[in-house]
Amino acid sequence: MFDLGEEYVERRAVVGAASANLWYWAQVVRPSTFNFGRELREVRTMRVGKRKVVGVAPKTLFGFLVSELRFAVRSLRHRPGFSALVVLTLALGIGANTAIFTVVNGVLLEPLAYPEPGSLVRIGPGWDPEGPLRNMSYPDAIDVEAQSASLESLVTYSNRTFTMTGRGEPVLVRGTSVHKGLLETFGLAPALGRDLSAEESGRAPARVAIVGYGFWRDVFDGSRDALGQTLLLDAVPYEVVGVAPAGFDYPGDRHVWVPSRSESDGCQRGCHAWYTIGRLTPTGSLASLSSELDVIAPRLAEAYPDTNFEKTFISRTLHDEVVRDARTGLWLLLGAGLAVLLIACANVANLMLARAETRRGEAAVRAAVGASQGRLVISMMSESVLLSTLGAVGGLALATGGVRLVRSISAGAIPRLDTLVIDGRVILFTVVLAVSVTLLFGLSPAVRASRAALAARVRRAGRGGAIGGGHRLRRLSTMSQTALAVVLLFGAGLMLRTFVQLYAVDPGFETDQVLRFDVQLPAARYEDLESIRTFYRSLERQIAQIPGVESVASIQGAPLGANRTTGDVLVEGRPEPPPGEEISAAMRPIGPGYLETMEIPLIAGRDLTEADDRSEVPVALISETLARLVFGEGDPLGERIRVTVSMGFGSPYWEVVGVTRDVRPGLTEEPIAELFVPHGQFGPRTMTVNARASVPAAGLVGAVRAEVERLDRDLPLRNVETVSDAVRRHVAPARFLLVMVSAFAGLALTLAAVGLYGVMAYLVSRRVREIGLRVALGAQSREVLRLVMVGALGPALTGLGLGIVIALAGGRVVESVLYGVSSRDPWTLVVAPIVLLAIAVCAVWLPARRASRVDPAKVLRAR
């Protein structure tokens, strides 16, 4: 019996007290499961004082592990096909997960790159608590800031696009109007100069500007003399008073910030035209702010019932608002990646089980000469560690390309992708994955291989018997692979159905062969309604003369765009609706021929014409939704209605002369109430010009640009695109998820098919003698084929059923990213298992067919 005390005394006399003490405590704290204490000793010649003696010296644990890893390297080098297959499988699984986690980390987990980013909040009206935050009215924002103790500051802003002239060719500059400095709210200091102040905003805002760091470097060559220089934006001079710090471009790709005109006629408390961003006080929190907003909102509703009846306010952190639309999809993709990794681990576990079978004789010999169970497990696990390490390295290499691929296919569907890096957190995630997969695919085969008794190993070494329990592990592996593959295939099917549904949506107008672009007329040169009207009618006539152009018309707030100006509907002769019963409608100024250009059907009455631009009687068209909401079953023609919106040229009562078919503002949005008025009477300076062509619309850009320059060479085109491009932009998030989930599902199907084939081929190889005996006793080929396939497909069918149950249970998770299809869509529930079952049958048919053609004479002679 091993006596620790006696061994310590003997060891101390040979190697000295220090080494003996280290050895002693190593034996005390070692795990009892792995009794390889004696195996960490080796006989060697040592020097004790001036004499050389032969004794027992401890082998370091590091040296022990290194020797096992060397043995694993030699062993795997003799089986390059096996090693390459395992490393490739793991690299695919780990690489996919690392790439998606890089995106999740950069988009969802990394804080915004501002000082104390958790204190930055967004506030908006609470009409849709789950949707994006809507715009605030300026008076509401001022009252919220004044009455909240949790807010240190609150800034309102609106985005603009300026035309910069006087510095060569006119260029578009993306800017923002703010009612005080954004930099202070973000906790930043200007790189040069000063920030904007609240006193510079108002009815007559100061003509000063802060410019972005990149803009300063490109336009002013990074010179400090930029301060005090003048920028001509929309023909208005602005003095440069500051330069933003490098990297600051909030609210996204902005280059100029100017004071806003905070109040204007016709846009007061009921006009929701402002975004808001605020910073919490050091003692404030999102919860305390929400509680204060719950008190402020009723107070404002009581004071201003006409505009704030039942209006509430909600708040979110800026980070949550930025990533809100991407959060669910990215977590779903990470879950899909982990499912693929589990399938990969199941495949590799099957390979390792087969590998353990081939090493039974080796294990028996090592056990016979004294190797403990712990030593055998570590020896076999060393191969798993080596394989998973190589897989992790390959996965990191694949993840680098995967991140670039995600950027290329996102098409703007995911925010913050420009900040993605494989940092320490991503590498730690990869290390955790490598350790996890090592345990998942390596531990069970290693322990099972080491448990069998030495006598059983020796007896079975030459007979080809399977290690007890290996069959159950393979059945479990097949079931899990099949179940996970069904779930991924079901998710891909739902996303495909969503994508098809989006493209099948009828937006209410024809999208083919229409080029559109925005034009913004500077107020300094186009001051009155007549000049605005003359420009757009002239432009439309000139573009209509371009060969291939069939018709041209303009609109403000084009479908599938971002602009939407809404107000309350009033009917002449009717009392104003009480608070809470108002009907809201969008105001759409249009040029003559808009319905014809966009092929929007007219349900009743007549279209607007160019003569209506100067008519003494203001006339308008209404959408069928507005007609139904306001007039019910009655005839709206001849009625006079008004929407409480003004562009500075009045807001009269309009006589309804026609009713149009509904148009969707967005593919996933239901039609809204709309009032179409003659642009020549309403007068917005910014319009979207639409040109329908009989030739490819994208090829008209050069000719259209030339016509705009002929009228005003200081007007660059903005947002040039075809309507078909706009449709593709709207379906970009669904397309991104479809491509990614389909890629994971395809990878899962491939791995599952390879796994089924591998398991089947192995089982057939182990049953060759049995099959040969059956054939020799008269079994027909089709009977053998049926026997083998039924045995192989049993676990797969169980996995199919389990996968369907998981898919149904987890359906609610994906509902938020679906459109026009249920998370329990019956077609997908039927098709996904059928596809996987077909692949499983194909995967097991070839080995089964080979088994059915066994020559019994050859088998019996060989055995």
PDB file of C-alpha atoms in Angstrom, residues 684-802:
ATOM      1  CA  PRO A 684     -42.518  73.703 -49.727  1.00  0.00           C
ATOM      2  CA  ARG A 685     -38.986  74.337 -51.002  1.00  0.00           C
ATOM      3  CA  THR A 686     -37.856  70.709 -50.639  1.00  0.00           C
ATOM      4  CA  MET A 687     -39.490  68.258 -53.049  1.00  0.00           C
ATOM      5  CA  THR A 688     -38.885  64.765 -54.430  1.00  0.00           C
ATOM      6  CA  VAL A 689     -38.954  64.752 -58.223  1.00  0.00           C
ATOM      7  CA  ASN A 690     -40.112  61.466 -59.824  1.00  0.00           C
ATOM      8  CA  ALA A 691     -39.407  60.603 -63.473  1.00  0.00           C
ATOM      9  CA  ARG A 692     -41.007  57.515 -65.061  1.00  0.00           C
ATOM     10  CA  ALA A 693     -39.057  56.172 -68.020  1.00  0.00           C
ATOM     11  CA  SER A 694     -39.408  53.628 -70.801  1.00  0.00           C
ATOM     12  CA  VAL A 695     -35.672  52.945 -70.572  1.00  0.00           C
ATOM     13  CA  PRO A 696     -33.587  51.870 -67.544  1.00  0.00           C
ATOM     14  CA  ALA A 697     -34.242  54.648 -65.037  1.00  0.00           C
ATOM     15  CA  ALA A 698     -30.744  54.605 -63.514  1.00  0.00           C
ATOM     16  CA  GLY A 699     -29.304  55.666 -66.865  1.00  0.00           C
ATOM     17  CA  LEU A 700     -31.123  59.018 -66.749  1.00  0.00           C
ATOM     18  CA  VAL A 701     -29.131  60.467 -63.837  1.00  0.00           C
ATOM     19  CA  GLY A 702     -26.613  62.363 -65.987  1.00  0.00           C
ATOM     20  CA  ALA A 703     -29.267  63.976 -68.197  1.00  0.00           C
ATOM     21  CA  VAL A 704     -31.420  64.892 -65.195  1.00  0.00           C
ATOM     22  CA  ARG A 705     -28.445  66.455 -63.418  1.00  0.00           C
ATOM     23  CA  ALA A 706     -27.707  68.558 -66.488  1.00  0.00           C
ATOM     24  CA  GLU A 707     -31.286  69.906 -66.520  1.00  0.00           C
ATOM     25  CA  VAL A 708     -31.082  70.885 -62.843  1.00  0.00           C
ATOM     26  CA  GLU A 709     -27.775  72.681 -63.449  1.00  0.00           C
ATOM     27  CA  ARG A 710     -29.298  74.524 -66.412  1.00  0.00           C
ATOM     28  CA  LEU A 711     -31.883  76.039 -64.057  1.00  0.00           C
ATOM     29  CA  ASP A 712     -29.589  76.558 -61.053  1.00  0.00           C
ATOM     30  CA  ARG A 713     -26.021  75.270 -61.081  1.00  0.00           C
ATOM     31  CA  ASP A 714     -25.764  75.708 -57.304  1.00  0.00           C
ATOM     32  CA  LEU A 715     -28.355  72.959 -56.658  1.00  0.00           C
ATOM     33  CA  PRO A 716     -26.846  69.471 -56.308  1.00  0.00           C
ATOM     34  CA  LEU A 717     -29.147  66.436 -56.438  1.00  0.00           C
ATOM     35  CA  ARG A 718     -29.886  64.682 -53.155  1.00  0.00           C
ATOM     36  CA  ASN A 719     -30.890  61.078 -52.429  1.00  0.00           C
ATOM     37  CA  VAL A 720     -30.745  59.966 -56.057  1.00  0.00           C
ATOM     38  CA  GLU A 721     -32.209  56.468 -56.408  1.00  0.00           C
ATOM     39  CA  THR A 722     -34.737  54.404 -58.293  1.00  0.00           C
ATOM     40  CA  VAL A 723     -37.942  53.483 -56.498  1.00  0.00           C
ATOM     41  CA  SER A 724     -36.886  49.847 -56.867  1.00  0.00           C
ATOM     42  CA  ASP A 725     -33.726  50.732 -54.891  1.00  0.00           C
ATOM     43  CA  ALA A 726     -35.937  52.239 -52.199  1.00  0.00           C
ATOM     44  CA  VAL A 727     -37.903  48.991 -51.999  1.00  0.00           C
ATOM     45  CA  ARG A 728     -34.673  47.034 -51.630  1.00  0.00           C
ATOM     46  CA  ARG A 729     -33.568  49.404 -48.870  1.00  0.00           C
ATOM     47  CA  HIS A 730     -36.787  48.767 -46.983  1.00  0.00           C
ATOM     48  CA  VAL A 731     -36.382  45.000 -47.146  1.00  0.00           C
ATOM     49  CA  ALA A 732     -32.649  45.148 -46.269  1.00  0.00           C
ATOM     50  CA  PRO A 733     -33.111  44.066 -42.596  1.00  0.00           C
ATOM     51  CA  ALA A 734     -35.217  41.074 -43.616  1.00  0.00           C
ATOM     52  CA  ARG A 735     -32.770  40.227 -46.409  1.00  0.00           C
ATOM     53  CA  PHE A 736     -29.838  40.395 -43.978  1.00  0.00           C
ATOM     54  CA  LEU A 737     -31.506  37.995 -41.540  1.00  0.00           C
ATOM     55  CA  LEU A 738     -32.595  35.729 -44.386  1.00  0.00           C
ATOM     56  CA  VAL A 739     -29.057  35.456 -45.779  1.00  0.00           C
ATOM     57  CA  MET A 740     -27.474  34.894 -42.370  1.00  0.00           C
ATOM     58  CA  VAL A 741     -30.027  32.395 -41.041  1.00  0.00           C
ATOM     59  CA  SER A 742     -30.043  30.553 -44.376  1.00  0.00           C
ATOM     60  CA  ALA A 743     -26.247  30.334 -44.272  1.00  0.00           C
ATOM     61  CA  PHE A 744     -26.381  28.858 -40.776  1.00  0.00           C
ATOM     62  CA  ALA A 745     -29.184  26.488 -41.784  1.00  0.00           C
ATOM     63  CA  GLY A 746     -27.224  25.366 -44.847  1.00  0.00           C
ATOM     64  CA  LEU A 747     -24.131  24.780 -42.741  1.00  0.00           C
ATOM     65  CA  ALA A 748     -26.206  22.885 -40.175  1.00  0.00           C
ATOM     66  CA  LEU A 749     -27.771  20.704 -42.870  1.00  0.00           C
ATOM     67  CA  THR A 750     -24.350  19.937 -44.340  1.00  0.00           C
ATOM     68  CA  LEU A 751     -22.875  19.030 -40.964  1.00  0.00           C
ATOM     69  CA  ALA A 752     -25.915  16.968 -40.013  1.00  0.00           C
ATOM     70  CA  ALA A 753     -25.835  15.085 -43.340  1.00  0.00           C
ATOM     71  CA  VAL A 754     -22.111  14.419 -42.987  1.00  0.00           C
ATOM     72  CA  GLY A 755     -22.680  13.311 -39.397  1.00  0.00           C
ATOM     73  CA  LEU A 756     -25.485  10.945 -40.335  1.00  0.00           C
ATOM     74  CA  TYR A 757     -23.418   9.518 -43.159  1.00  0.00           C
ATOM     75  CA  GLY A 758     -20.415   9.079 -40.886  1.00  0.00           C
ATOM     76  CA  VAL A 759     -22.382   7.353 -38.134  1.00  0.00           C
ATOM     77  CA  MET A 760     -24.140   5.142 -40.646  1.00  0.00           C
ATOM     78  CA  ALA A 761     -20.919   4.169 -42.414  1.00  0.00           C
ATOM     79  CA  TYR A 762     -19.277   3.347 -39.079  1.00  0.00           C
ATOM     80  CA  LEU A 763     -22.193   1.239 -37.834  1.00  0.00           C
ATOM     81  CA  VAL A 764     -22.331  -0.655 -41.101  1.00  0.00           C
ATOM     82  CA  SER A 765     -18.595  -1.356 -40.883  1.00  0.00           C
ATOM     83  CA  ARG A 766     -19.080  -2.767 -37.370  1.00  0.00           C
ATOM     84  CA  ARG A 767     -21.950  -5.000 -38.537  1.00  0.00           C
ATOM     85  CA  VAL A 768     -20.334  -6.418 -41.661  1.00  0.00           C
ATOM     86  CA  ARG A 769     -20.040  -9.907 -40.135  1.00  0.00           C
ATOM     87  CA  GLU A 770     -23.627  -9.876 -38.903  1.00  0.00           C
ATOM     88  CA  ILE A 771     -24.906  -8.689 -42.290  1.00  0.00           C
ATOM     89  CA  GLY A 772     -22.830 -11.318 -44.061  1.00  0.00           C
ATOM     90  CA  LEU A 773     -24.377 -14.039 -41.873  1.00  0.00           C
ATOM     91  CA  ARG A 774     -27.868 -12.725 -42.586  1.00  0.00           C
ATOM     92  CA  VAL A 775     -27.223 -12.778 -46.328  1.00  0.00           C
ATOM     93  CA  ALA A 776     -25.700 -16.253 -46.063  1.00  0.00           C
ATOM     94  CA  LEU A 777     -28.843 -17.465 -44.295  1.00  0.00           C
ATOM     95  CA  GLY A 778     -31.049 -16.148 -47.092  1.00  0.00           C
ATOM     96  CA  ALA A 779     -31.767 -12.493 -46.351  1.00  0.00           C
ATOM     97  CA  GLN A 780     -32.582 -10.503 -49.484  1.00  0.00           C
ATOM     98  CA  SER A 781     -30.793  -7.264 -50.379  1.00  0.00           C
ATOM     99  CA  ARG A 782     -33.945  -5.184 -49.951  1.00  0.00           C
ATOM    100  CA  GLU A 783     -34.492  -6.700 -46.480  1.00  0.00           C
ATOM    101  CA  VAL A 784     -30.948  -5.798 -45.450  1.00  0.00           C
ATOM    102  CA  LEU A 785     -31.400  -2.322 -46.936  1.00  0.00           C
ATOM    103  CA  ARG A 786     -34.641  -1.825 -45.005  1.00  0.00           C
ATOM    104  CA  LEU A 787     -33.138  -3.193 -41.777  1.00  0.00           C
ATOM    105  CA  VAL A 788     -30.144  -0.863 -41.911  1.00  0.00           C
ATOM    106  CA  MET A 789     -32.086   2.241 -42.944  1.00  0.00           C
ATOM    107  CA  VAL A 790     -34.817   1.789 -40.334  1.00  0.00           C
ATOM    108  CA  GLY A 791     -32.191   1.412 -37.628  1.00  0.00           C
ATOM    109  CA  ALA A 792     -30.389   4.529 -38.805  1.00  0.00           C
ATOM    110  CA  LEU A 793     -33.462   6.720 -39.388  1.00  0.00           C
ATOM    111  CA  GLY A 794     -35.062   5.952 -36.038  1.00  0.00           C
ATOM    112  CA  PRO A 795     -32.954   8.500 -34.081  1.00  0.00           C
ATOM    113  CA  ALA A 796     -33.320  10.988 -36.942  1.00  0.00           C
ATOM    114  CA  LEU A 797     -37.114  10.762 -36.823  1.00  0.00           C
ATOM    115  CA  THR A 798     -37.038  11.245 -33.052  1.00  0.00           C
ATOM    116  CA  GLY A 799     -34.835  14.294 -33.588  1.00  0.00           C
ATOM    117  CA  LEU A 800     -37.288  15.625 -36.174  1.00  0.00           C
ATOM    118  CA  GLY A 801     -40.126  15.457 -33.680  1.00  0.00           C
ATOM    119  CA  LEU A 802     -38.022  17.081 -30.960  1.00  0.00           C
TER     120      LEU A 802
END
